[in-house]
C-alpha cells in the first residue's frame, strides 16, 4: 500500500466506482436523481429530518458562513427554521484542525508530539483534545493509590496544568456520535472537512483530521449481578471508589472480634495480580484476598520471569487462588455480626453487614462448583470498545470494526477507508508481524502516539507516512510496596525483582510522565517520600543474602526460573498443583499460612507440637474449667494428599470454629505431602498424630493431661482428610493398636474421597476420561499402589477389605455429602451404603448439604449451609 497521504486541503479521494453509502440512500428526498451530478443537490441528503451535506447538518454551514468569534470557544448557528446547535469555533480559519478524542496515553501524547514537531509557516495545526475527565491518568500506577505510595496529583494531573505551555486546547466532554466524511468522493473545490463529532453536551466539532484514542471501557455486565455488585479498576474514579470501600471495611472491622475482610478479585491477568498483591499486603492479617481465574495459570501472556516473580509473591501472602474457575453470578446477602444467619431481604437485615456471594463454576475438568463469600468484588476481566456505540445509527458500519469492536487500521494507523482518521491505543486493531493483536497496554499506546503525531505531520505536509512497528521493550508489574518485577526484552533471561525492580519501575514511569515540568515535580516528590525506604529495603535484601540459610518447616524453593527453564508441565493435578519437567512443583495459593495462637473471633487457643514423628496443631476451647474433661477430635485436612496443612488460613479458621462450638480438644495433624513424599507417608504421619493424642502427648502435654477424655475420641476430616480418618479407624481396629483406655467414639467423614475402577450410581454418566483422571492422580500420589482397586481408596474392593471396614472400632459414623459435589457425592453415598451392608454394628448417619459443592464449608463457613453442616458435626460429637 502507498504510505503517502494527500495534503490537508486536498483529501485523498476514494477509489472510483465506490458506491454511495446505502445507509444514506434510505431517506433520499430526490428519488432516483443522481445526487453526485445534479449541481443543485450535489452532496446533499437527509438523515431523519435534518438536511445533510457530507454528513454535516446544513445549519452548520450557514453558521460557518456567518463567521465566528475566533476565540476558540463556541458559537451558535443563527437559524430561524432549525433548533440552534452549539458549534466549536476554531481560532484560525486557515490552519488544519486536528481533533483528538481521548486523553489517555494515546491521545495526550499524540497532542504533545504534534506540539513538539517543527511545522512549515502557517501549517501548524490547531489541536483540540477532548476527554470526559479533567485529569490525565497514569493508569499503570493506580495500584499505588491503594498502597499509599503515590498521591493523586502525581499520577492524575489536570489536563489544563499539563497543556498550559502549549497551544493545545482542551474540552471536557463525552463523545456522543461520530460522523466522518473523509470516505466520500469529492469534486475539486469541494469542502475539505474530515467530518464532525457530536458531544454529549450538544456541541458539534468540525475537523479536518481526527484521532480516535478513546480506549476501552470495562465490561462489567458479564454475568448476573456483576454490574450491580462488582467494581472495575480502570479509571481514577474506580480506584478512588475501591479505596473508599476498603477504608469503610477497615473501619467497620477495627477493634471488633469479627471475621476478616474478604476481597474477591475476578481475573488474574496483570491487573488482577497487581491488585491482589497490593490489597493483600495492605490488609495483612486482617483480611484475605480470593483471586479467581478462568485459566489454570496466572498472567498467561507475561514473560516467564514476571510470572514466576508474581507467583512467589502471591504464594507468600494471604491470597487464595481459585484457578480454573469462572464466576457465574454474584448476589447480595446480609449477615449479622456473629455471622450465624444470612438473609437476602435487606428489610430483614437492619444493622447487619452486607456480604456478596459469588457462584463459581469449574472451567476445567475435575473441579467442583463452589460458592464464595466476599465483602468486596473487583472485576478485572473483559473490556468493550466505545466506537461501536458512537457510529451513526443510519450508517452503523461507516467506521470498520473487527469482531472485538476495535477499529481496523492500516499500518500507518489510518482507519481503513478513512485517510483523515487515525486510531490508536485500545481503540485500534493492529497486529504484529506474527499476526497477533498488539496488547492493550501503555507501552503500545506510547509508541503509537509517536507514530500518529509524525504521520499527521506527514499527511498535512504531503510527505510519506511511516508504517507503525511495535518494539516490545519489556514488561513491568507492581507486586506491593517496594516490590515489582521487570523483564526487559532486549536482555534475555533478565528479570529485576523486589526493591531493585520497584526502583527501576518508578524511574521508568517518572521519565514517561507527559511533560518535563511534571516529571521534575513527581521525581522530587518520590525521592522525598521513598528514597530512604527504598535504600533501607535494598540494604536489608543485600545483607540477608549473606546470612546462612535457616531451617524452616516450609523452606522457600529455589528460583523457579533456575530450576525450570523450559516450564514444561509433566503432570497437572487441578486445582492443586502442577509438576514441571525439571521436578519443580507449583501449588497455586497453597503457601499462605497463619500462626498458632489465640483466635480473636472464637477465643480458641492453639499451639504447634513436634514430638518424634508426630506433628500437629492442638486446639483448646475457651473458658475450660480446671477439672473439665473434653472430647478429642483428631482431624485431617484435605487437599488430595498434595496440598494443605493445619496452618492454612481456611483450615485453621474452620478448626477454631469447630472446637469452639463442640467444646472439644482439636488435634489437627500435619502430614507430609506428595509428590515430595509419596503415600503411604501421609498415613504414617496421621497415625503418629493419633498415637500422640491417645498417649496424652506421650504423657507430657498439659492440655491433654488436664482435659482430654480418651473415652470420647473422634477421627474426622474432609475429602482426602476423610479418607485418612477412615484409614486411621481401620488401623485403630487392630488388636493392641491403641491403649485400652481409648475409645474411638465416632468417625466424621465429610465429603470423603474414595474411588474405584467400577462406576457407582451417577458415576455411570461420567466420561471415560474422568475415571482415567482419578486413576492417574491416585497413582501420582501413590506410585506403588494397586491403582483404583487399592483398599486405601476403595475400601470395599474385596471381602478382606470389607471385613476390615466392618471391624472399625467407632461406635457411630457420620457421612456427609454436598448436593453439587459432582465428582465425589456418589462415592460418599456409596460409602454409606456399603458400610451399612458390610456388617458394621455401629450407628450410621447420612447428611446432605443442599445447593453447595465439594468442601464448600471452608470458604463459606458462616453461610446457612456452612452453619448447618457445622451444627450437625457438633451434635454428632456431643451426642
JSON list of N, CA and C in Angstrom, two decimals, residues 435-474:
[
{"chain": "A", "resi": 435, "resn": "UNK", "atom": "N", "xyz": [1.09, -11.85, 13.30]},
{"chain": "A", "resi": 435, "resn": "UNK", "atom": "CA", "xyz": [-0.34, -11.93, 13.13]},
{"chain": "A", "resi": 435, "resn": "UNK", "atom": "C", "xyz": [-1.13, -11.79, 14.42]},
{"chain": "A", "resi": 436, "resn": "UNK", "atom": "N", "xyz": [-0.46, -11.64, 15.56]},
{"chain": "A", "resi": 436, "resn": "UNK", "atom": "CA", "xyz": [-1.16, -11.50, 16.83]},
{"chain": "A", "resi": 436, "resn": "UNK", "atom": "C", "xyz": [-1.53, -10.04, 17.07]},
{"chain": "A", "resi": 437, "resn": "UNK", "atom": "N", "xyz": [-2.69, -9.83, 17.70]},
{"chain": "A", "resi": 437, "resn": "UNK", "atom": "CA", "xyz": [-3.09, -8.48, 18.05]},
{"chain": "A", "resi": 437, "resn": "UNK", "atom": "C", "xyz": [-2.11, -7.90, 19.06]},
{"chain": "A", "resi": 438, "resn": "UNK", "atom": "N", "xyz": [-1.79, -6.63, 18.89]},
{"chain": "A", "resi": 438, "resn": "UNK", "atom": "CA", "xyz": [-0.93, -5.96, 19.85]},
{"chain": "A", "resi": 438, "resn": "UNK", "atom": "C", "xyz": [-1.66, -5.84, 21.19]},
{"chain": "A", "resi": 439, "resn": "UNK", "atom": "N", "xyz": [-0.94, -5.98, 22.29]},
{"chain": "A", "resi": 439, "resn": "UNK", "atom": "CA", "xyz": [-1.61, -5.89, 23.59]},
{"chain": "A", "resi": 439, "resn": "UNK", "atom": "C", "xyz": [-2.14, -4.50, 23.86]},
{"chain": "A", "resi": 440, "resn": "UNK", "atom": "N", "xyz": [-3.21, -4.44, 24.63]},
{"chain": "A", "resi": 440, "resn": "UNK", "atom": "CA", "xyz": [-3.80, -3.14, 25.00]},
{"chain": "A", "resi": 440, "resn": "UNK", "atom": "C", "xyz": [-3.11, -2.64, 26.26]},
{"chain": "A", "resi": 441, "resn": "UNK", "atom": "N", "xyz": [-1.93, -2.08, 26.11]},
{"chain": "A", "resi": 441, "resn": "UNK", "atom": "CA", "xyz": [-1.21, -1.57, 27.27]},
{"chain": "A", "resi": 441, "resn": "UNK", "atom": "C", "xyz": [-0.59, -0.22, 26.97]},
{"chain": "A", "resi": 442, "resn": "UNK", "atom": "N", "xyz": [-0.03, 0.38, 28.00]},
{"chain": "A", "resi": 442, "resn": "UNK", "atom": "CA", "xyz": [0.51, 1.73, 27.87]},
{"chain": "A", "resi": 442, "resn": "UNK", "atom": "C", "xyz": [1.69, 1.79, 26.90]},
{"chain": "A", "resi": 443, "resn": "UNK", "atom": "N", "xyz": [2.51, 0.75, 26.87]},
{"chain": "A", "resi": 443, "resn": "UNK", "atom": "CA", "xyz": [3.68, 0.77, 26.01]},
{"chain": "A", "resi": 443, "resn": "UNK", "atom": "C", "xyz": [3.29, 0.89, 24.54]},
{"chain": "A", "resi": 444, "resn": "UNK", "atom": "N", "xyz": [2.28, 0.14, 24.12]},
{"chain": "A", "resi": 444, "resn": "UNK", "atom": "CA", "xyz": [1.81, 0.23, 22.74]},
{"chain": "A", "resi": 444, "resn": "UNK", "atom": "C", "xyz": [1.27, 1.62, 22.46]},
{"chain": "A", "resi": 445, "resn": "UNK", "atom": "N", "xyz": [0.49, 2.16, 23.38]},
{"chain": "A", "resi": 445, "resn": "UNK", "atom": "CA", "xyz": [-0.09, 3.49, 23.18]},
{"chain": "A", "resi": 445, "resn": "UNK", "atom": "C", "xyz": [0.99, 4.56, 23.09]},
{"chain": "A", "resi": 446, "resn": "UNK", "atom": "N", "xyz": [2.04, 4.46, 23.94]},
{"chain": "A", "resi": 446, "resn": "UNK", "atom": "CA", "xyz": [3.16, 5.39, 23.87]},
{"chain": "A", "resi": 446, "resn": "UNK", "atom": "C", "xyz": [3.73, 5.44, 22.45]},
{"chain": "A", "resi": 447, "resn": "UNK", "atom": "N", "xyz": [4.04, 4.27, 21.94]},
{"chain": "A", "resi": 447, "resn": "UNK", "atom": "CA", "xyz": [4.72, 4.19, 20.64]},
{"chain": "A", "resi": 447, "resn": "UNK", "atom": "C", "xyz": [3.79, 4.60, 19.51]},
{"chain": "A", "resi": 448, "resn": "UNK", "atom": "N", "xyz": [2.52, 4.21, 19.60]},
{"chain": "A", "resi": 448, "resn": "UNK", "atom": "CA", "xyz": [1.57, 4.60, 18.56]},
{"chain": "A", "resi": 448, "resn": "UNK", "atom": "C", "xyz": [1.37, 6.11, 18.53]},
{"chain": "A", "resi": 449, "resn": "UNK", "atom": "N", "xyz": [1.37, 6.75, 19.69]},
{"chain": "A", "resi": 449, "resn": "UNK", "atom": "CA", "xyz": [1.21, 8.20, 19.75]},
{"chain": "A", "resi": 449, "resn": "UNK", "atom": "C", "xyz": [2.35, 8.90, 19.02]},
{"chain": "A", "resi": 450, "resn": "UNK", "atom": "N", "xyz": [3.55, 8.39, 19.16]},
{"chain": "A", "resi": 450, "resn": "UNK", "atom": "CA", "xyz": [4.69, 8.97, 18.48]},
{"chain": "A", "resi": 450, "resn": "UNK", "atom": "C", "xyz": [4.53, 8.87, 16.97]},
{"chain": "A", "resi": 451, "resn": "UNK", "atom": "N", "xyz": [4.10, 7.70, 16.50]},
{"chain": "A", "resi": 451, "resn": "UNK", "atom": "CA", "xyz": [3.90, 7.49, 15.07]},
{"chain": "A", "resi": 451, "resn": "UNK", "atom": "C", "xyz": [2.71, 8.29, 14.56]},
{"chain": "A", "resi": 452, "resn": "UNK", "atom": "N", "xyz": [1.64, 8.33, 15.34]},
{"chain": "A", "resi": 452, "resn": "UNK", "atom": "CA", "xyz": [0.45, 9.07, 14.91]},
{"chain": "A", "resi": 452, "resn": "UNK", "atom": "C", "xyz": [0.77, 10.56, 14.75]},
{"chain": "A", "resi": 453, "resn": "UNK", "atom": "N", "xyz": [1.53, 11.11, 15.71]},
{"chain": "A", "resi": 453, "resn": "UNK", "atom": "CA", "xyz": [1.92, 12.51, 15.60]},
{"chain": "A", "resi": 453, "resn": "UNK", "atom": "C", "xyz": [2.75, 12.77, 14.35]},
{"chain": "A", "resi": 454, "resn": "UNK", "atom": "N", "xyz": [3.72, 11.89, 14.10]},
{"chain": "A", "resi": 454, "resn": "UNK", "atom": "CA", "xyz": [4.56, 12.07, 12.92]},
{"chain": "A", "resi": 454, "resn": "UNK", "atom": "C", "xyz": [3.75, 11.91, 11.63]},
{"chain": "A", "resi": 455, "resn": "UNK", "atom": "N", "xyz": [2.90, 10.91, 11.56]},
{"chain": "A", "resi": 455, "resn": "UNK", "atom": "CA", "xyz": [2.14, 10.67, 10.34]},
{"chain": "A", "resi": 455, "resn": "UNK", "atom": "C", "xyz": [1.11, 11.76, 10.08]},
{"chain": "A", "resi": 456, "resn": "UNK", "atom": "N", "xyz": [0.59, 12.39, 11.14]},
{"chain": "A", "resi": 456, "resn": "UNK", "atom": "CA", "xyz": [-0.27, 13.55, 10.93]},
{"chain": "A", "resi": 456, "resn": "UNK", "atom": "C", "xyz": [0.54, 14.69, 10.32]},
{"chain": "A", "resi": 457, "resn": "UNK", "atom": "N", "xyz": [1.74, 14.89, 10.83]},
{"chain": "A", "resi": 457, "resn": "UNK", "atom": "CA", "xyz": [2.63, 15.91, 10.25]},
{"chain": "A", "resi": 457, "resn": "UNK", "atom": "C", "xyz": [2.89, 15.61, 8.78]},
{"chain": "A", "resi": 458, "resn": "UNK", "atom": "N", "xyz": [3.20, 14.34, 8.49]},
{"chain": "A", "resi": 458, "resn": "UNK", "atom": "CA", "xyz": [3.50, 13.95, 7.12]},
{"chain": "A", "resi": 458, "resn": "UNK", "atom": "C", "xyz": [2.28, 14.12, 6.22]},
{"chain": "A", "resi": 459, "resn": "UNK", "atom": "N", "xyz": [1.10, 13.72, 6.69]},
{"chain": "A", "resi": 459, "resn": "UNK", "atom": "CA", "xyz": [-0.11, 13.83, 5.87]},
{"chain": "A", "resi": 459, "resn": "UNK", "atom": "C", "xyz": [-0.47, 15.28, 5.59]},
{"chain": "A", "resi": 460, "resn": "UNK", "atom": "N", "xyz": [-0.36, 16.12, 6.61]},
{"chain": "A", "resi": 460, "resn": "UNK", "atom": "CA", "xyz": [-0.70, 17.53, 6.43]},
{"chain": "A", "resi": 460, "resn": "UNK", "atom": "C", "xyz": [0.28, 18.21, 5.49]},
{"chain": "A", "resi": 461, "resn": "UNK", "atom": "N", "xyz": [1.53, 17.78, 5.50]},
{"chain": "A", "resi": 461, "resn": "UNK", "atom": "CA", "xyz": [2.57, 18.39, 4.67]},
{"chain": "A", "resi": 461, "resn": "UNK", "atom": "C", "xyz": [2.87, 17.60, 3.40]},
{"chain": "A", "resi": 462, "resn": "UNK", "atom": "N", "xyz": [1.99, 16.66, 3.05]},
{"chain": "A", "resi": 462, "resn": "UNK", "atom": "CA", "xyz": [2.13, 15.89, 1.83]},
{"chain": "A", "resi": 462, "resn": "UNK", "atom": "C", "xyz": [3.46, 15.16, 1.77]},
{"chain": "A", "resi": 463, "resn": "UNK", "atom": "N", "xyz": [3.79, 14.50, 2.85]},
{"chain": "A", "resi": 463, "resn": "UNK", "atom": "CA", "xyz": [5.00, 13.70, 2.93]},
{"chain": "A", "resi": 463, "resn": "UNK", "atom": "C", "xyz": [4.62, 12.23, 3.11]},
{"chain": "A", "resi": 464, "resn": "UNK", "atom": "N", "xyz": [5.56, 11.32, 2.85]},
{"chain": "A", "resi": 464, "resn": "UNK", "atom": "CA", "xyz": [5.24, 9.89, 3.03]},
{"chain": "A", "resi": 464, "resn": "UNK", "atom": "C", "xyz": [4.98, 9.57, 4.50]},
{"chain": "A", "resi": 465, "resn": "UNK", "atom": "N", "xyz": [4.02, 8.68, 4.71]},
{"chain": "A", "resi": 465, "resn": "UNK", "atom": "CA", "xyz": [3.70, 8.24, 6.06]},
{"chain": "A", "resi": 465, "resn": "UNK", "atom": "C", "xyz": [4.52, 7.00, 6.41]},
{"chain": "A", "resi": 466, "resn": "UNK", "atom": "N", "xyz": [4.77, 6.81, 7.67]},
{"chain": "A", "resi": 466, "resn": "UNK", "atom": "CA", "xyz": [5.57, 5.68, 8.13]},
{"chain": "A", "resi": 466, "resn": "UNK", "atom": "C", "xyz": [4.68, 4.55, 8.62]},
{"chain": "A", "resi": 467, "resn": "UNK", "atom": "N", "xyz": [4.99, 3.32, 8.27]},
{"chain": "A", "resi": 467, "resn": "UNK", "atom": "CA", "xyz": [4.24, 2.19, 8.84]},
{"chain": "A", "resi": 467, "resn": "UNK", "atom": "C", "xyz": [4.65, 1.98, 10.30]},
{"chain": "A", "resi": 468, "resn": "UNK", "atom": "N", "xyz": [3.67, 1.73, 11.14]},
{"chain": "A", "resi": 468, "resn": "UNK", "atom": "CA", "xyz": [3.95, 1.54, 12.57]},
{"chain": "A", "resi": 468, "resn": "UNK", "atom": "C", "xyz": [4.55, 0.16, 12.81]},
{"chain": "A", "resi": 469, "resn": "UNK", "atom": "N", "xyz": [5.59, 0.13, 13.59]},
{"chain": "A", "resi": 469, "resn": "UNK", "atom": "CA", "xyz": [6.22, -1.13, 14.01]},
{"chain": "A", "resi": 469, "resn": "UNK", "atom": "C", "xyz": [6.41, -1.07, 15.52]},
{"chain": "A", "resi": 470, "resn": "UNK", "atom": "N", "xyz": [5.77, -1.99, 16.20]},
{"chain": "A", "resi": 470, "resn": "UNK", "atom": "CA", "xyz": [5.87, -2.02, 17.66]},
{"chain": "A", "resi": 470, "resn": "UNK", "atom": "C", "xyz": [7.16, -2.70, 18.09]},
{"chain": "A", "resi": 471, "resn": "UNK", "atom": "N", "xyz": [7.85, -2.08, 19.03]},
{"chain": "A", "resi": 471, "resn": "UNK", "atom": "CA", "xyz": [9.07, -2.65, 19.60]},
{"chain": "A", "resi": 471, "resn": "UNK", "atom": "C", "xyz": [8.81, -2.95, 21.08]},
{"chain": "A", "resi": 472, "resn": "UNK", "atom": "N", "xyz": [8.72, -4.21, 21.39]},
{"chain": "A", "resi": 472, "resn": "UNK", "atom": "CA", "xyz": [8.47, -4.61, 22.77]},
{"chain": "A", "resi": 472, "resn": "UNK", "atom": "C", "xyz": [9.74, -4.43, 23.59]},
{"chain": "A", "resi": 473, "resn": "UNK", "atom": "N", "xyz": [9.71, -3.47, 24.50]},
{"chain": "A", "resi": 473, "resn": "UNK", "atom": "CA", "xyz": [10.89, -3.18, 25.32]},
{"chain": "A", "resi": 473, "resn": "UNK", "atom": "C", "xyz": [10.91, -3.96, 26.61]},
{"chain": "A", "resi": 474, "resn": "UNK", "atom": "N", "xyz": [9.83, -4.66, 26.90]},
{"chain": "A", "resi": 474, "resn": "UNK", "atom": "CA", "xyz": [9.75, -5.43, 28.14]},
{"chain": "A", "resi": 474, "resn": "UNK", "atom": "C", "xyz": [8.45, -5.14, 28.86]}
]
